[in-house]
Amino acid sequence: MPPKRVFKPIRPNTNTNSSSIQPPGPAHIQPDLSQQPEQPPPPILLEELESLLNQTHPEHDTKPDISHINTQENNKAPLFKTSSPEPPPQAQKNLPAPNINLKKPPKNPLINPAKKPSSRPKHQPESNVDNETWLSKRLTDPVKTVEDKWQLLPAFLKVKGLVKQHIDSFNYFVDVDLKAILRANATVISDVDPNFHLSYLDINVGEPSRLDTGSATNKRITPHECRLRDITYSAPISVTIQYTKGNKRVLSKGIPIGRIPIMLRSNKCVLTGKSDAELAKMTECPLDPGGYFVVKGTEKVILVQEQLSKNRILIETDSRKGTIMASVTSSTHERKSKTYVVTKNSKIYLKHNSIQEEIPIAIALKAYGITSDREVVQIVCGNNDDYRAAFSICMEHCHEAGVFTQKQALAYIGKSVKIIKKGPVAGPKRPLTEEALEVLSTVVLAHVPADNLNLQPKAIYLAVMARRVVQAMANPKLVDDRDYVGNKRLELAGQLLSLLFEDLFKKFNTDLKLNIDKVLKKPNRTTEFDAINQFRMHADHISNGFIRAISTGNWSIKRFKMERAGITHVLSRLSYISALGMMTRISSQFEKTRKVSGPRALQPSQWGMLCPSDTPEGEACGLVKNLALMTHITTDTDEEPIWNVAYTIGCEDISSVTGTELYLPRHYIVFINGNILGLTRSPERFVEVFRQFRRAGKISEFVSIYMNADQQTVNIATDGGRICRPMIIVSRGDSMVKTHHIEKLKAGQMSFDDFLSQGLIEYLDCNEENDSFIALYEEDIDGYTTHLEIEPFTLLGAVAGLIPYPHHNQSPRNTYQCAMGKQAIGVIAYNQLHRIDTLLYLMVYPHHPMVRTKTIELVGYDKLPAGQNATVAVMSYSGYDIEDALILNKASLDRGFGRCQVFRKATAMIKRYPNGTYDRIADPPRDAEGQVLEKWKPCDDGGVADVGMKVYNGNVYINKQSPSNANDNSVGSGAATVTSWSNTPMTYRGTVPSYIDKVMVTDTESDQTLVKVLLRQTRRPELGDKFSSRHGQKGVCGLIVQQEDMPFNDRGTCPDIIMNPHGFPSRMTVGKMLELLSGKAGVLRGTVEYGTAFGGSKAVEMSKILIEHGYSYLGKDYLTSGITGQPLEHYVFMGPIYYQKLKHMVLDKMHARARGPRAVLTRQPTEGRSRDGGLRLGEMERDCLIAHGASQLLLERLMLSSDSFELDVCQDCGFMGYNGWCVRCKNGNSVTKITIPYACKLLFQELMAMNIAPRLVLEDAIK
C-alpha cells in the first residue's frame, strides 16, 4: 500500500489580494486547512447546480429556497472545477454553493478564494490546525485508534439513550398524533337538532397530577409516590371546544375528557430535565432509564411489537401450490385492507377481501381506465419479450370475457363479482358499475390516493404489482423474504397508544352524540342545553380504556378488528440489567407453538440492528429479539418537504409519464413510503443529491433512500418503525471524523447532533445499508467504501455487551448468559431502599467487575452491578464438584461473599362497604395477665407489627378485622351498626423467620386506607444455591469447605470457589479463561482490564504483566493441599472471575409434605409448593418402579397415599352401588366393598355419562 501524501498548507503572501494569490504551480495546488474542512466532500459543479435548482416543476411554480445550503456557518468554502488557477467570477459574488457530492473532485483543490489576507507579520508562523497536536497526533490525521471513535458512543447514548425510542414515540404521540386524531374527528353533529354543532379546536395534555380531594394545594405527583400508593401516574387530557348553546356559539377551553398514563422521562413527565440532586429529592434514581408507565402502582412496559411493513409490495411464493403472489397491506387512518395479485394456472388475478371472486388482471387494469390492449401490455411488461409472452395468456382471458372498454370491465366486475356489503344500505339500489367503481377506488389499494376519481395512480400501482409477479415467474430469485429486517416495522408505545386513543375517542364521540340527541329530543326542557355537562358524564371512559389496556396488556380495537394480547408486561426489577433488557425487547406476533425455523433464524440483515445473542431458549427462541446497542427506531416524518425536494432534483410527476417510458433502461420509478411519486431518468444522481441534502440537514436525518436495480425503483422511506443506526461517512477513501472532532467532543464543544448536522455521521436503515459499502475498521477502507462502523462491538445488545471476550465463546454460551444475567441478584437502583416492591432481591456487597467491557460503562452497569469478584481455582476437589457443582470457601461466606437480602411485600386494604361499614385494625388480644398472645407478639398496640420485629411462621403482623355484616345490602339513612367482628389477619407464612423492614400507612385515590409491610430476610449461600459466571457456566453449590481444608498458593491465598475443569472442554468458553488471566493481571497492576467484543486487553500483554509481578505467564499457581499439607502434583489455573448469584435459591424451592390439602374434584393431593401440594410420581418414575418390580410401592404411592376410596360394587351386574344397595339389581345381596383410586371411580362415572358402561368383574366373585 503506497504511503499517504501529507499536504502542508501554503501561507499566502500577506501583501497581495486573496483573489490574485499565485499558487506554486498548477500541479502543486494545496488546500488551506485553516479555513475549510480537512477533506470536504466532492462538490457538484456550480453551473450544474444553478441549472438544476432553477428548474421549476410544472406543479410547483415557485423555486425552492436554496439560499440556506452551505452557508457560512458551516465554514465550508466552495470548490470549483476550472482549468485556470484563478477562481471564477462567481466566487467574488459569494454565491452559496451547496455541499452536494456528485462529481469526483480534482486531485488538487484550489486555495480558498474567499480567504482574507492574513494580518500576521511574516516572521510569525501561522496558527494552523495541522500544526496542533493532541495525544501525539496531528489533529487532521484520520481517526486510527479504537479509543478515539469510542467517544462517539457515550455522546450517542446521551442524545438517544437505550430507551429513547420509547420516549420519542410517546412524545410524538402526545405532540403530533393526538392533534391529528382530533382533527380527523373534529365535529359532532346532532341528528335531532340540525342547528346543534360541536367542534373540537385543540387538545392538550397537562402535567401529572393527583386526584385526591384533600390535596388542593399541591397537585403535582411523582412516580415514586404513585408506586407507593398504588395509583396511576397520569395527566389530564383537556380540549378546547366550540358549540351551539341556544342561539349563540360558545367557546370553552380546558374541558377534561379523561386522563392518560404518562411515560416516565417523556416530555410530560416531572422527571424530565431534572438534575441528579433534584431527582434525589423526588426519590428517583438518576440511572433509571424511564420509558415505562406506572399503572395502579405497578411498573408496566409496552413491549416493541414487530409487524410487516405497511403499504409495501411483497412477493411471496407457495411451493406446494406453485403460485406466486404480490401482496400489499394498505393502512390509512380510515381503513386497513390487503390487496393481492396472484397467479393461478399461469394467469394473473386481482384478489381482495371485499370481492368474493378473483378478477383477471387485464380486466382490472381496464376497469382502472387503461383500455387499449397495447397500453395494458406496455404498462405491465414494457419491451421485454419474455414478459410479454408470459402475460399474453392474461390478455386472451380478457378477450374471452368480451371486455374491451372501461365500462365493460366495470360491468364485468359488477355482474360476475359479488360485492360484499357492510351493513344495511339505505336508499335505492345503485348500478353494479357504480358499486364496482367505488370498491376499486376506495377499498382496493386503499393507500393509493384516487382524488376526484383519478384512477391513474392506482392503475400504475397495480401494473407494477403485476410486473413484479411476472418478473418472479421468470426469475424465482426475485421473491421477497418476509423475515428480512427491511421488510419489518416496529410498533412502539406511541403508535399503539395512538390506535387505542383513536378508538376510545370515536366511542367517546358516539356516546356523546347519543346523549346529546337524547337530551335534545325532549321538547319541554326547562333549562338551556349545555354540552359541557355531557363531557363530565363521559370523562372516565377514556381514562378507564387506557388503564384497562395497559393493566391487562390486551389491545382491542373494534374498528380494525384488532385483538392482541400480551402487549404490556410488568417491568422486571430483578436487577438493573433485567429492567434495561426488557426495555429493548422486541416481541413478535408470530405463533410461538409452530416449529418453523424461518422466522427464528438469525438473518444477515440483523447485523448491527438486532442482538445475535440475546434471545430466550425454548419456544420463543428467535421470535423474541433485542435491539443492538446503537439502534434507533424512527418516528413518522412529514412527507411534503420530501416531495418538494424530490421534484426539485429531477423527479417527474407520474401523471406526465406514459407506459412506454416506465421501464426503459435507466428510468427508475420513485416510491415514497410505498406510494409512487414519479419517475427519474438519472437515478444515481438523484440518490446522491438527495443524500447530500440529508447530510446538510435540510431534511430529516432519519429519511432513507436506496435504489433497487432489479425492480428499477428508487425507494424513499419517511415512515416510523424502521430500525436504523449511525455510521461514519467515508469520502474519497478517508473517514470524515478526524481527531480534532473527537477532541472537541471530549471538551464538550460538540455533541452527537453536531456530527450529524456537519455531515460527518448519518443514520442508515437496513435497506440503505444494502446500498452502501461499509468498512469495519479504518484499515479496511478502500476506494469503494462509503461508510465506516463507529464500533464493531455495537452489534451486540445491552445485555450481551456485559460478557467479557464474547468472541472467544461458543455462541450458545453467550445466549445462556443473556438469560442468566437478567436473573443475577445485584443492585436495582439508587432508590432501592425506599421502594416497596412485591419481591426484591439485593446483593449486600456488590462489586465492580475486574474485567469490564465498554458496554458496561456505557449502560451504567458499573454503577449498579450484580455480582462479585471471586478467586477461582480450576481443579477437582472431592466428588462434590461433578456436573458443574461449585465448592465454596466457608470463610469467604462468613465475610459476606454471595450474601443477599430478599424483600417481600404484604398489603392490607381497609375497605369500606356499601352498607357504610368498614374494616378496622384492632389491638392484639391479651391473656389474663395482660400479655400479648404469642401469635400476635410482633404487633404493637396499634395492631400493626413494629419495624425491626422478628416474625415466625404463623405470627400475625397486621391484626385486621372485618365486620360480620359487611355483605348485608341494607341501605338506610345511616351506616349499618356493626354487631360483631371477624378476624381476617395478615399472617406470616414461611419456613424461615423474617424481619419487619418497613411499615407504610397511606390512602389510595379512592380514600381507602392502605397498609403495606415490607418483610426482610438476609441469606447466605447454602448447598443448592445457583451461581453463574458471565459465560453461561452455571452451577449449584455442592459443598461448603472450611478455609483450613482449602488449597492455598505460595502467598497464602485461598480460592473462594473451586470449579471442576471438565466444564471447559465441551463448552469451549475460552472467554472465561481470558477473563481470569486479565483479571489477575489487573489485580496485580491495580487497573481495570477490558474484555470488549472484538478487542479488549490482549492475552500476550496480560501474560507480560503476570511475569513482571512474579507469576506464571499461563495464570497457573503452585498450590498446597489444605488437607494433607503436601504440594499438589500439578500447577492450578487460579485467578479472579466475576460470579453472579442467581435468584434461584434452595430456600425458595425446598418443599416436602406428609399430609395436607386435597383437590375437591379428584381428592388427590393439590399441586404446587404455594398450595402445600404433593410431589408427583410421574410416568417415568412409575416405569422405574415397574422395572424394579416394586409393585407394593406402586400401590402405596399411586393409591394408598394418594386417593384411595372404598367403593360399593355389585358382584352380579358389575355396576357401582351406593350404601350397600345396587340400584340396577334393586337389592343389596351381592354388593361388596373394594378399594380403588377415587380418580378411577370418577373416570367410570364420566364414561357412563357418555353411554359407555364399564363393568367391574371381581376375581373372587367369578363363579
mmCIF file with all atom_site columns, N, CA and C in Angstrom, residues 1139-1159:
data_model
loop_
_atom_site.group_PDB
_atom_site.id
_atom_site.type_symbol
_atom_site.label_atom_id
_atom_site.label_alt_id
_atom_site.label_comp_id
_atom_site.label_asym_id
_atom_site.label_entity_id
_atom_site.label_seq_id
_atom_site.pdbx_PDB_ins_code
_atom_site.Cartn_x
_atom_site.Cartn_y
_atom_site.Cartn_z
_atom_site.occupancy
_atom_site.B_iso_or_equiv
_atom_site.pdbx_formal_charge
_atom_site.auth_seq_id
_atom_site.auth_comp_id
_atom_site.auth_asym_id
_atom_site.auth_atom_id
_atom_site.pdbx_PDB_model_num
ATOM 1  N N  . TYR A 1 1139 ? -18.433 -13.579 39.411 1.00 0.00 ? 1139 TYR A N  1
ATOM 2  C CA . TYR A 1 1139 ? -19.522 -14.548 39.561 1.00 0.00 ? 1139 TYR A CA 1
ATOM 3  C C  . TYR A 1 1139 ? -20.815 -13.844 39.962 1.00 0.00 ? 1139 TYR A C  1
ATOM 4  N N  . GLN A 1 1140 ? -21.918 -14.348 39.405 1.00 0.00 ? 1140 GLN A N  1
ATOM 5  C CA . GLN A 1 1140 ? -23.233 -13.798 39.719 1.00 0.00 ? 1140 GLN A CA 1
ATOM 6  C C  . GLN A 1 1140 ? -24.005 -14.794 40.572 1.00 0.00 ? 1140 GLN A C  1
ATOM 7  N N  . LYS A 1 1141 ? -24.640 -14.285 41.617 1.00 0.00 ? 1141 LYS A N  1
ATOM 8  C CA . LYS A 1 1141 ? -25.554 -15.157 42.368 1.00 0.00 ? 1141 LYS A CA 1
ATOM 9  C C  . LYS A 1 1141 ? -26.944 -14.990 41.749 1.00 0.00 ? 1141 LYS A C  1
ATOM 10 N N  . LEU A 1 1142 ? -27.547 -16.099 41.354 1.00 0.00 ? 1142 LEU A N  1
ATOM 11 C CA . LEU A 1 1142 ? -28.838 -16.035 40.682 1.00 0.00 ? 1142 LEU A CA 1
ATOM 12 C C  . LEU A 1 1142 ? -29.982 -16.125 41.683 1.00 0.00 ? 1142 LEU A C  1
ATOM 13 N N  . LYS A 1 1143 ? -31.165 -15.757 41.223 1.00 0.00 ? 1143 LYS A N  1
ATOM 14 C CA . LYS A 1 1143 ? -32.326 -15.704 42.124 1.00 0.00 ? 1143 LYS A CA 1
ATOM 15 C C  . LYS A 1 1143 ? -32.807 -17.088 42.550 1.00 0.00 ? 1143 LYS A C  1
ATOM 16 N N  . HIS A 1 1144 ? -32.326 -18.148 41.891 1.00 0.00 ? 1144 HIS A N  1
ATOM 17 C CA . HIS A 1 1144 ? -32.784 -19.499 42.224 1.00 0.00 ? 1144 HIS A CA 1
ATOM 18 C C  . HIS A 1 1144 ? -32.063 -19.990 43.479 1.00 0.00 ? 1144 HIS A C  1
ATOM 19 N N  . MET A 1 1145 ? -32.728 -19.879 44.624 1.00 0.00 ? 1145 MET A N  1
ATOM 20 C CA . MET A 1 1145 ? -32.135 -20.305 45.890 1.00 0.00 ? 1145 MET A CA 1
ATOM 21 C C  . MET A 1 1145 ? -32.917 -21.489 46.441 1.00 0.00 ? 1145 MET A C  1
ATOM 22 N N  . VAL A 1 1146 ? -32.213 -22.369 47.098 1.00 0.00 ? 1146 VAL A N  1
ATOM 23 C CA . VAL A 1 1146 ? -32.822 -23.621 47.546 1.00 0.00 ? 1146 VAL A CA 1
ATOM 24 C C  . VAL A 1 1146 ? -33.902 -23.345 48.599 1.00 0.00 ? 1146 VAL A C  1
ATOM 25 N N  . LEU A 1 1147 ? -33.786 -22.242 49.306 1.00 0.00 ? 1147 LEU A N  1
ATOM 26 C CA . LEU A 1 1147 ? -34.756 -21.917 50.350 1.00 0.00 ? 1147 LEU A CA 1
ATOM 27 C C  . LEU A 1 1147 ? -36.137 -21.637 49.755 1.00 0.00 ? 1147 LEU A C  1
ATOM 28 N N  . ASP A 1 1148 ? -36.152 -21.090 48.505 1.00 0.00 ? 1148 ASP A N  1
ATOM 29 C CA . ASP A 1 1148 ? -37.427 -20.792 47.862 1.00 0.00 ? 1148 ASP A CA 1
ATOM 30 C C  . ASP A 1 1148 ? -38.029 -22.016 47.182 1.00 0.00 ? 1148 ASP A C  1
ATOM 31 N N  . LYS A 1 1149 ? -37.211 -23.064 47.005 1.00 0.00 ? 1149 LYS A N  1
ATOM 32 C CA . LYS A 1 1149 ? -37.695 -24.238 46.266 1.00 0.00 ? 1149 LYS A CA 1
ATOM 33 C C  . LYS A 1 1149 ? -37.882 -25.451 47.169 1.00 0.00 ? 1149 LYS A C  1
ATOM 34 N N  . MET A 1 1150 ? -37.323 -25.387 48.380 1.00 0.00 ? 1150 MET A N  1
ATOM 35 C CA . MET A 1 1150 ? -37.387 -26.517 49.302 1.00 0.00 ? 1150 MET A CA 1
ATOM 36 C C  . MET A 1 1150 ? -38.841 -26.813 49.656 1.00 0.00 ? 1150 MET A C  1
ATOM 37 N N  . HIS A 1 1151 ? -39.245 -28.082 49.492 1.00 0.00 ? 1151 HIS A N  1
ATOM 38 C CA . HIS A 1 1151 ? -40.647 -28.407 49.719 1.00 0.00 ? 1151 HIS A CA 1
ATOM 39 C C  . HIS A 1 1151 ? -40.791 -29.897 50.012 1.00 0.00 ? 1151 HIS A C  1
ATOM 40 N N  . ALA A 1 1152 ? -41.566 -30.232 51.016 1.00 0.00 ? 1152 ALA A N  1
ATOM 41 C CA . ALA A 1 1152 ? -41.902 -31.624 51.319 1.00 0.00 ? 1152 ALA A CA 1
ATOM 42 C C  . ALA A 1 1152 ? -43.280 -31.627 51.959 1.00 0.00 ? 1152 ALA A C  1
ATOM 43 N N  . ARG A 1 1153 ? -43.910 -32.816 51.980 1.00 0.00 ? 1153 ARG A N  1
ATOM 44 C CA . ARG A 1 1153 ? -45.250 -32.863 52.566 1.00 0.00 ? 1153 ARG A CA 1
ATOM 45 C C  . ARG A 1 1153 ? -45.536 -34.271 53.051 1.00 0.00 ? 1153 ARG A C  1
ATOM 46 N N  . ALA A 1 1154 ? -46.076 -34.388 54.260 1.00 0.00 ? 1154 ALA A N  1
ATOM 47 C CA . ALA A 1 1154 ? -46.527 -35.689 54.763 1.00 0.00 ? 1154 ALA A CA 1
ATOM 48 C C  . ALA A 1 1154 ? -48.027 -35.805 54.573 1.00 0.00 ? 1154 ALA A C  1
ATOM 49 N N  . ARG A 1 1155 ? -48.750 -34.746 54.909 1.00 0.00 ? 1155 ARG A N  1
ATOM 50 C CA . ARG A 1 1155 ? -50.199 -34.700 54.680 1.00 0.00 ? 1155 ARG A CA 1
ATOM 51 C C  . ARG A 1 1155 ? -50.549 -33.252 54.377 1.00 0.00 ? 1155 ARG A C  1
ATOM 52 N N  . GLY A 1 1156 ? -51.741 -33.058 53.849 1.00 0.00 ? 1156 GLY A N  1
ATOM 53 C CA . GLY A 1 1156 ? -52.117 -31.686 53.504 1.00 0.00 ? 1156 GLY A CA 1
ATOM 54 C C  . GLY A 1 1156 ? -53.389 -31.641 52.692 1.00 0.00 ? 1156 GLY A C  1
ATOM 55 N N  . PRO A 1 1157 ? -53.649 -30.509 52.086 1.00 0.00 ? 1157 PRO A N  1
ATOM 56 C CA . PRO A 1 1157 ? -54.920 -30.335 51.376 1.00 0.00 ? 1157 PRO A CA 1
ATOM 57 C C  . PRO A 1 1157 ? -55.018 -31.228 50.139 1.00 0.00 ? 1157 PRO A C  1
ATOM 58 N N  . ARG A 1 1158 ? -56.268 -31.523 49.737 1.00 0.00 ? 1158 ARG A N  1
ATOM 59 C CA . ARG A 1 1158 ? -56.527 -32.329 48.552 1.00 0.00 ? 1158 ARG A CA 1
ATOM 60 C C  . ARG A 1 1158 ? -57.461 -31.556 47.619 1.00 0.00 ? 1158 ARG A C  1
ATOM 61 N N  . ALA A 1 1159 ? -57.366 -31.883 46.305 1.00 0.00 ? 1159 ALA A N  1
ATOM 62 C CA . ALA A 1 1159 ? -58.244 -31.244 45.326 1.00 0.00 ? 1159 ALA A CA 1
ATOM 63 C C  . ALA A 1 1159 ? -59.665 -31.745 45.520 1.00 0.00 ? 1159 ALA A C  1
#
